[in-house]
PDB file of C-alpha atoms in Angstrom:
ATOM      1  CA  MET A   1      95.129-179.471   4.648  1.00 39.00           C
ATOM      2  CA  SER A   2      92.450-177.995   6.916  1.00 41.00           C
ATOM      3  CA  PRO A   3      92.622-178.791  10.681  1.00 34.00           C
ATOM      4  CA  ASN A   4      89.231-180.677  10.301  1.00 39.00           C
ATOM      5  CA  ASP A   5      90.630-182.911   7.667  1.00 48.00           C
ATOM      6  CA  ALA A   6      90.659-186.603   9.031  1.00 40.00           C
ATOM      7  CA  HIS A   7      94.096-187.062   7.219  1.00 57.00           C
ATOM      8  CA  ALA A   8      95.522-183.689   8.298  1.00 74.00           C
ATOM      9  CA  LEU A   9      99.306-183.220   9.036  1.00 83.00           C
ATOM     10  CA  PRO A  10     100.710-180.422  11.002  1.00 85.00           C
ATOM     11  CA  PRO A  11     102.035-177.381   9.112  1.00 88.00           C
ATOM     12  CA  GLU A  12     105.489-178.227  10.116  1.00 88.00           C
ATOM     13  CA  ALA A  13     105.275-181.241   7.978  1.00 87.00           C
ATOM     14  CA  PHE A  14     105.288-179.028   4.815  1.00 89.00           C
ATOM     15  CA  ARG A  15     108.284-176.865   5.708  1.00 90.00           C
ATOM     16  CA  ARG A  16     111.454-177.054   3.730  1.00 87.00           C
ATOM     17  CA  GLN A  17     115.076-176.497   4.811  1.00 79.00           C
ATOM     18  CA  ASP A  18     115.284-173.908   1.943  1.00 78.00           C
ATOM     19  CA  GLU A  19     112.227-171.553   2.012  1.00 80.00           C
ATOM     20  CA  THR A  20     113.481-169.135  -0.552  1.00 83.00           C
ATOM     21  CA  PRO A  21     111.209-168.670  -3.599  1.00 82.00           C
ATOM     22  CA  ASP A  22     111.175-171.879  -5.688  1.00 74.00           C
ATOM     23  CA  ALA A  23     111.383-169.678  -8.910  1.00 75.00           C
ATOM     24  CA  GLN A  24     114.756-168.616  -7.836  1.00 76.00           C
ATOM     25  CA  PHE A  25     115.874-172.163  -7.008  1.00 73.00           C
ATOM     26  CA  TYR A  26     114.834-173.468 -10.439  1.00 68.00           C
ATOM     27  CA  GLN A  27     115.890-170.333 -12.419  1.00 69.00           C
ATOM     28  CA  ALA A  28     118.819-172.100 -14.007  1.00 67.00           C
ATOM     29  CA  PRO A  29     117.977-175.152 -16.239  1.00 66.00           C
ATOM     30  CA  ARG A  30     119.269-178.553 -15.178  1.00 65.00           C
ATOM     31  CA  PHE A  31     119.570-180.794 -18.078  1.00 48.00           C
ATOM     32  CA  VAL A  32     120.192-183.990 -16.095  1.00 60.00           C
ATOM     33  CA  THR A  33     118.178-186.921 -15.108  1.00 68.00           C
ATOM     34  CA  HIS A  34     117.401-187.530 -11.519  1.00 76.00           C
ATOM     35  CA  ILE A  35     117.141-191.255 -11.523  1.00 87.00           C
ATOM     36  CA  ASP A  36     119.262-193.787 -13.407  1.00 90.00           C
ATOM     37  CA  ASP A  37     118.566-195.583 -16.648  1.00 93.00           C
ATOM     38  CA  ALA A  38     117.016-198.635 -15.053  1.00 95.00           C
ATOM     39  CA  ALA A  39     114.681-196.584 -12.918  1.00 95.00           C
ATOM     40  CA  ILE A  40     113.701-194.433 -16.044  1.00 96.00           C
ATOM     41  CA  ALA A  41     112.831-197.614 -17.899  1.00 96.00           C
ATOM     42  CA  ALA A  42     110.599-198.704 -15.014  1.00 97.00           C
ATOM     43  CA  VAL A  43     108.892-195.303 -15.174  1.00 97.00           C
ATOM     44  CA  THR A  44     108.344-195.673 -18.875  1.00 98.00           C
ATOM     45  CA  GLN A  45     106.942-199.150 -18.430  1.00 98.00           C
ATOM     46  CA  LEU A  46     104.333-197.877 -15.947  1.00 98.00           C
ATOM     47  CA  TYR A  47     103.385-195.184 -18.460  1.00 98.00           C
ATOM     48  CA  ARG A  48     103.049-197.878 -21.199  1.00 98.00           C
ATOM     49  CA  GLU A  49     100.710-199.898 -18.937  1.00 98.00           C
ATOM     50  CA  TYR A  50      98.458-197.128 -17.673  1.00 98.00           C
ATOM     51  CA  PHE A  51      98.305-194.332 -20.206  1.00 98.00           C
ATOM     52  CA  PRO A  52      96.125-194.851 -23.334  1.00 98.00           C
ATOM     53  CA  ALA A  53      97.729-194.544 -26.647  1.00 97.00           C
ATOM     54  CA  GLY A  54      96.413-191.489 -28.488  1.00 97.00           C
ATOM     55  CA  GLY A  55      95.309-189.936 -25.345  1.00 98.00           C
ATOM     56  CA  ALA A  56      95.522-186.421 -23.794  1.00 98.00           C
ATOM     57  CA  LEU A  57      98.155-186.447 -20.873  1.00 98.00           C
ATOM     58  CA  LEU A  58      99.184-183.903 -18.291  1.00 98.00           C
ATOM     59  CA  ASP A  59     102.879-184.068 -17.302  1.00 98.00           C
ATOM     60  CA  LEU A  60     102.821-182.102 -14.072  1.00 97.00           C
ATOM     61  CA  MET A  61     106.054-180.744 -12.587  1.00 93.00           C
ATOM     62  CA  SER A  62     107.490-181.595 -15.982  1.00 95.00           C
ATOM     63  CA  SER A  63     111.184-181.024 -17.147  1.00 92.00           C
ATOM     64  CA  TRP A  64     113.274-181.615 -20.358  1.00 92.00           C
ATOM     65  CA  VAL A  65     112.310-185.266 -20.641  1.00 92.00           C
ATOM     66  CA  SER A  66     108.941-186.968 -19.881  1.00 94.00           C
ATOM     67  CA  HIS A  67     109.941-190.665 -19.964  1.00 96.00           C
ATOM     68  CA  LEU A  68     106.997-191.577 -22.098  1.00 98.00           C
ATOM     69  CA  PRO A  69     107.275-194.598 -24.461  1.00 97.00           C
ATOM     70  CA  ALA A  70     109.018-193.398 -27.567  1.00 95.00           C
ATOM     71  CA  ASP A  71     106.958-195.802 -29.763  1.00 97.00           C
ATOM     72  CA  VAL A  72     103.538-194.708 -28.387  1.00 98.00           C
ATOM     73  CA  PRO A  73     101.794-191.599 -29.880  1.00 97.00           C
ATOM     74  CA  TYR A  74      99.715-189.338 -27.805  1.00 98.00           C
ATOM     75  CA  ARG A  75      97.350-186.746 -29.007  1.00 97.00           C
ATOM     76  CA  ARG A  76      98.290-184.174 -26.508  1.00 98.00           C
ATOM     77  CA  VAL A  77     100.935-183.868 -23.708  1.00 98.00           C
ATOM     78  CA  ALA A  78     100.620-180.698 -21.671  1.00 98.00           C
ATOM     79  CA  GLY A  79     103.730-180.004 -19.555  1.00 97.00           C
ATOM     80  CA  LEU A  80     103.805-177.749 -16.483  1.00 97.00           C
ATOM     81  CA  GLY A  81     107.136-177.061 -14.891  1.00 94.00           C
ATOM     82  CA  MET A  82     109.414-174.616 -13.260  1.00 91.00           C
ATOM     83  CA  ASN A  83     111.977-173.760 -16.014  1.00 93.00           C
ATOM     84  CA  ALA A  84     110.965-172.577 -19.475  1.00 93.00           C
ATOM     85  CA  ALA A  85     114.258-173.656 -21.093  1.00 93.00           C
ATOM     86  CA  GLU A  86     113.779-177.378 -19.829  1.00 94.00           C
ATOM     87  CA  LEU A  87     110.197-177.372 -21.038  1.00 96.00           C
ATOM     88  CA  ARG A  88     111.210-176.056 -24.503  1.00 95.00           C
ATOM     89  CA  ALA A  89     113.680-178.907 -24.698  1.00 95.00           C
ATOM     90  CA  ASN A  90     111.142-181.574 -24.037  1.00 96.00           C
ATOM     91  CA  PRO A  91     110.079-183.022 -27.441  1.00 96.00           C
ATOM     92  CA  ARG A  92     107.090-184.848 -26.215  1.00 97.00           C
ATOM     93  CA  LEU A  93     105.284-181.884 -24.960  1.00 98.00           C
ATOM     94  CA  THR A  94     102.608-180.271 -27.334  1.00 98.00           C
ATOM     95  CA  GLU A  95     102.025-177.357 -24.904  1.00 97.00           C
ATOM     96  CA  ARG A  96     104.116-175.934 -22.080  1.00 96.00           C
ATOM     97  CA  ALA A  97     103.530-173.544 -19.191  1.00 95.00           C
ATOM     98  CA  VAL A  98     105.809-172.393 -16.248  1.00 94.00           C
ATOM     99  CA  ARG A  99     103.918-172.820 -13.063  1.00 90.00           C
ATOM    100  CA  ASP A 100     104.933-172.810  -9.455  1.00 93.00           C
ATOM    101  CA  LEU A 101     102.380-175.067  -7.872  1.00 95.00           C
ATOM    102  CA  ASN A 102     103.449-174.201  -4.314  1.00 93.00           C
ATOM    103  CA  GLN A 103     102.370-170.596  -5.090  1.00 92.00           C
ATOM    104  CA  GLN A 104      99.358-171.440  -7.304  1.00 92.00           C
ATOM    105  CA  PRO A 105      98.060-174.997  -6.942  1.00 95.00           C
ATOM    106  CA  THR A 106      95.112-174.514  -9.251  1.00 95.00           C
ATOM    107  CA  LEU A 107      95.174-175.813 -12.697  1.00 96.00           C
ATOM    108  CA  GLU A 108      93.970-173.701 -15.641  1.00 93.00           C
ATOM    109  CA  PHE A 109      92.288-176.682 -17.491  1.00 96.00           C
ATOM    110  CA  ALA A 110      88.580-177.519 -17.905  1.00 96.00           C
ATOM    111  CA  ASP A 111      86.911-180.388 -16.051  1.00 97.00           C
ATOM    112  CA  ASN A 112      87.563-183.927 -17.454  1.00 97.00           C
ATOM    113  CA  GLU A 113      90.126-182.668 -19.963  1.00 97.00           C
ATOM    114  CA  PHE A 114      92.866-185.370 -19.701  1.00 98.00           C
ATOM    115  CA  ASP A 115      93.074-189.101 -19.999  1.00 98.00           C
ATOM    116  CA  GLY A 116      96.031-189.457 -17.735  1.00 98.00           C
ATOM    117  CA  ALA A 117      98.459-187.592 -15.603  1.00 98.00           C
ATOM    118  CA  ALA A 118     101.984-188.005 -14.344  1.00 98.00           C
ATOM    119  CA  ILE A 119     104.129-186.575 -11.497  1.00 97.00           C
ATOM    120  CA  CYS A 120     107.603-188.002 -11.833  1.00 96.00           C
ATOM    121  CA  VAL A 121     110.088-187.913  -8.848  1.00 93.00           C
ATOM    122  CA  SER A 122     108.548-184.441  -7.768  1.00 92.00           C
ATOM    123  CA  ILE A 123     105.756-185.118  -5.338  1.00 95.00           C
ATOM    124  CA  ASP A 124     108.085-184.542  -2.372  1.00 93.00           C
ATOM    125  CA  TYR A 125     108.513-180.833  -3.318  1.00 91.00           C
ATOM    126  CA  LEU A 126     104.697-180.021  -3.024  1.00 95.00           C
ATOM    127  CA  THR A 127     103.832-177.785  -0.096  1.00 94.00           C
ATOM    128  CA  GLN A 128     100.146-178.054  -0.887  1.00 95.00           C
ATOM    129  CA  PRO A 129      99.998-181.611  -2.231  1.00 96.00           C
ATOM    130  CA  VAL A 130      96.319-182.061  -1.413  1.00 96.00           C
ATOM    131  CA  ALA A 131      95.105-179.014  -3.230  1.00 95.00           C
ATOM    132  CA  VAL A 132      97.144-180.074  -6.318  1.00 97.00           C
ATOM    133  CA  LEU A 133      95.758-183.581  -6.241  1.00 97.00           C
ATOM    134  CA  ARG A 134      92.250-182.223  -5.869  1.00 96.00           C
ATOM    135  CA  GLU A 135      92.810-180.181  -8.961  1.00 97.00           C
ATOM    136  CA  LEU A 136      94.093-183.241 -10.719  1.00 97.00           C
ATOM    137  CA  ALA A 137      91.174-185.231  -9.843  1.00 97.00           C
ATOM    138  CA  ARG A 138      89.026-182.422 -11.452  1.00 97.00           C
ATOM    139  CA  VAL A 139      90.917-182.180 -14.834  1.00 98.00           C
ATOM    140  CA  LEU A 140      91.109-185.960 -15.396  1.00 98.00           C
ATOM    141  CA  ARG A 141      88.284-187.835 -16.997  1.00 97.00           C
ATOM    142  CA  PRO A 142      86.475-190.271 -14.694  1.00 97.00           C
ATOM    143  CA  GLY A 143      88.610-193.423 -14.479  1.00 97.00           C
ATOM    144  CA  ALA A 144      91.699-191.824 -15.915  1.00 98.00           C
ATOM    145  CA  PRO A 145      94.987-192.804 -14.075  1.00 98.00           C
ATOM    146  CA  LEU A 146      97.380-190.652 -12.319  1.00 98.00           C
ATOM    147  CA  VAL A 147     100.881-192.170 -11.946  1.00 98.00           C
ATOM    148  CA  VAL A 148     103.164-190.778  -9.236  1.00 98.00           C
ATOM    149  CA  THR A 149     106.649-191.992  -9.244  1.00 97.00           C
ATOM    150  CA  PHE A 150     109.586-191.414  -6.911  1.00 95.00           C
ATOM    151  CA  SER A 151     112.880-192.878  -5.862  1.00 91.00           C
ATOM    152  CA  ASN A 152     115.274-192.173  -3.014  1.00 81.00           C
ATOM    153  CA  ARG A 153     116.830-189.087  -4.591  1.00 75.00           C
ATOM    154  CA  CYS A 154     115.709-185.426  -4.261  1.00 72.00           C
ATOM    155  CA  PHE A 155     116.912-181.882  -3.768  1.00 71.00           C
ATOM    156  CA  PRO A 156     117.099-182.206   0.126  1.00 73.00           C
ATOM    157  CA  SER A 157     116.665-178.536   0.739  1.00 73.00           C
ATOM    158  CA  LYS A 158     113.405-178.343  -1.254  1.00 79.00           C
ATOM    159  CA  ALA A 159     111.722-181.542  -0.117  1.00 84.00           C
ATOM    160  CA  ILE A 160     109.074-181.172   2.586  1.00 90.00           C
ATOM    161  CA  ALA A 161     109.890-182.306   6.278  1.00 91.00           C
ATOM    162  CA  ALA A 162     107.464-185.083   6.121  1.00 90.00           C
ATOM    163  CA  TRP A 163     109.268-186.724   3.233  1.00 91.00           C
ATOM    164  CA  HIS A 164     112.628-186.578   5.045  1.00 92.00           C
ATOM    165  CA  SER A 165     111.126-188.274   8.097  1.00 90.00           C
ATOM    166  CA  LEU A 166     109.977-191.329   6.271  1.00 92.00           C
ATOM    167  CA  ASP A 167     111.479-194.460   4.457  1.00 93.00           C
ATOM    168  CA  ASP A 168     110.365-195.683   1.047  1.00 93.00           C
ATOM    169  CA  ARG A 169     107.315-197.499   2.496  1.00 95.00           C
ATOM    170  CA  GLY A 170     106.461-194.435   4.436  1.00 95.00           C
ATOM    171  CA  HIS A 171     106.613-192.263   1.268  1.00 95.00           C
ATOM    172  CA  LEU A 172     104.104-194.773  -0.425  1.00 97.00           C
ATOM    173  CA  ALA A 173     101.736-194.415   2.527  1.00 96.00           C
ATOM    174  CA  LEU A 174     102.164-190.623   2.611  1.00 96.00           C
ATOM    175  CA  VAL A 175     101.132-190.184  -1.004  1.00 97.00           C
ATOM    176  CA  ARG A 176      98.124-192.429  -0.501  1.00 97.00           C
ATOM    177  CA  ARG A 177      97.379-190.263   2.479  1.00 96.00           C
ATOM    178  CA  PHE A 178      97.442-187.245   0.348  1.00 96.00           C
ATOM    179  CA  LEU A 179      95.096-188.756  -2.240  1.00 97.00           C
ATOM    180  CA  LEU A 180      92.648-189.777   0.408  1.00 96.00           C
ATOM    181  CA  ALA A 181      92.708-186.150   1.815  1.00 94.00           C
ATOM    182  CA  ALA A 182      92.220-184.763  -1.593  1.00 95.00           C
ATOM    183  CA  ASP A 183      89.134-187.118  -2.246  1.00 91.00           C
ATOM    184  CA  GLY A 184      88.071-187.820  -5.872  1.00 95.00           C
ATOM    185  CA  TRP A 185      90.313-190.788  -6.271  1.00 97.00           C
ATOM    186  CA  ASP A 186      89.576-194.540  -6.462  1.00 96.00           C
ATOM    187  CA  ALA A 187      91.622-197.807  -6.837  1.00 96.00           C
ATOM    188  CA  ILE A 188      94.862-196.630  -5.174  1.00 97.00           C
ATOM    189  CA  GLU A 189      97.693-198.891  -5.837  1.00 97.00           C
ATOM    190  CA  LEU A 190     101.017-198.794  -4.046  1.00 98.00           C
ATOM    191  CA  LEU A 191     103.825-200.327  -6.188  1.00 98.00           C
ATOM    192  CA  ASP A 192     107.485-201.207  -5.979  1.00 97.00           C
ATOM    193  CA  ARG A 193     108.807-201.210  -9.402  1.00 97.00           C
ATOM    194  CA  SER A 194     112.523-201.164  -8.379  1.00 97.00           C
ATOM    195  CA  PRO A 195     114.995-202.762 -10.840  1.00 95.00           C
ATOM    196  CA  ARG A 196     117.318-205.392  -9.533  1.00 92.00           C
ATOM    197  CA  VAL A 197     120.200-203.092  -9.769  1.00 91.00           C
ATOM    198  CA  GLY A 198     120.312-199.285  -9.546  1.00 90.00           C
ATOM    199  CA  ASP A 199     117.986-196.774  -8.174  1.00 93.00           C
ATOM    200  CA  PRO A 200     114.759-197.903  -6.553  1.00 95.00           C
ATOM    201  CA  LEU A 201     111.453-196.925  -8.105  1.00 97.00           C
ATOM    202  CA  PHE A 202     108.126-196.707  -6.441  1.00 97.00           C
ATOM    203  CA  ALA A 203     104.827-195.763  -7.590  1.00 98.00           C
ATOM    204  CA  VAL A 204     101.397-194.675  -6.454  1.00 98.00           C
ATOM    205  CA  VAL A 205      98.723-195.060  -9.018  1.00 98.00           C
ATOM    206  CA  ALA A 206      95.099-193.841  -8.649  1.00 98.00           C
ATOM    207  CA  ARG A 207      92.000-193.447 -10.804  1.00 98.00           C
ATOM    208  CA  ALA A 208      89.944-190.267 -10.936  1.00 97.00           C
ATOM    209  CA  ALA A 209      86.602-190.998  -9.415  1.00 94.00           C
ATOM    210  CA  GLY A 210      83.348-191.128 -11.241  1.00 77.00           C
ATOM    211  CA  ALA A 211      83.885-193.970 -13.602  1.00 57.00           C
ATOM    212  CA  PRO A 212      80.688-196.107 -14.188  1.00 51.00           C
ATOM    213  CA  VAL A 213      80.671-199.357 -12.314  1.00 42.00           C
ATOM    214  CA  ALA A 214      81.334-202.334 -14.713  1.00 43.00           C
TER     215      ALA A 214
END
């Protein structure tokens, strides 16, 4: 964020305990899930509600599983992640690319190319979240949803300092702050979809700006 940005945070907010290259940290595949089954089901339900069947989706910071509803077909699911083996193992992806968004926050897609986008339990690792969210607003069609989900788990050494300093409600507000700083987003929703038992699950949903007024 620039110093002139009304929503700016100090550079210290984006530092990590482990500043070694992320490519090194993610070099070995991790074929594990980072939230429990109930929280995964909550993510899947959100995707069912917000992503259009038959649409083109962008799974950002993707892994070996995308949590999309198994019974819903999508025309295209593009996955960008940090580990090639994990991406190859993801059966929902129709295309795959290894990308370190902390080094290269731009997205090599055309304007208005996708009908929806997801960032699942990964927003806390972005050191340039506003730049990434600005790019997402560009590649989504007007009115298309972005669904950002997170829980109370993470790789502590790779999460930004701002994330560590906040509780769950603070995380919701922080993601909203990133979206406002990025501009290009409307209808921001802060959601608590936590199951009764198990890992909590929170979401921030926003729509790419530019949709015609009904």
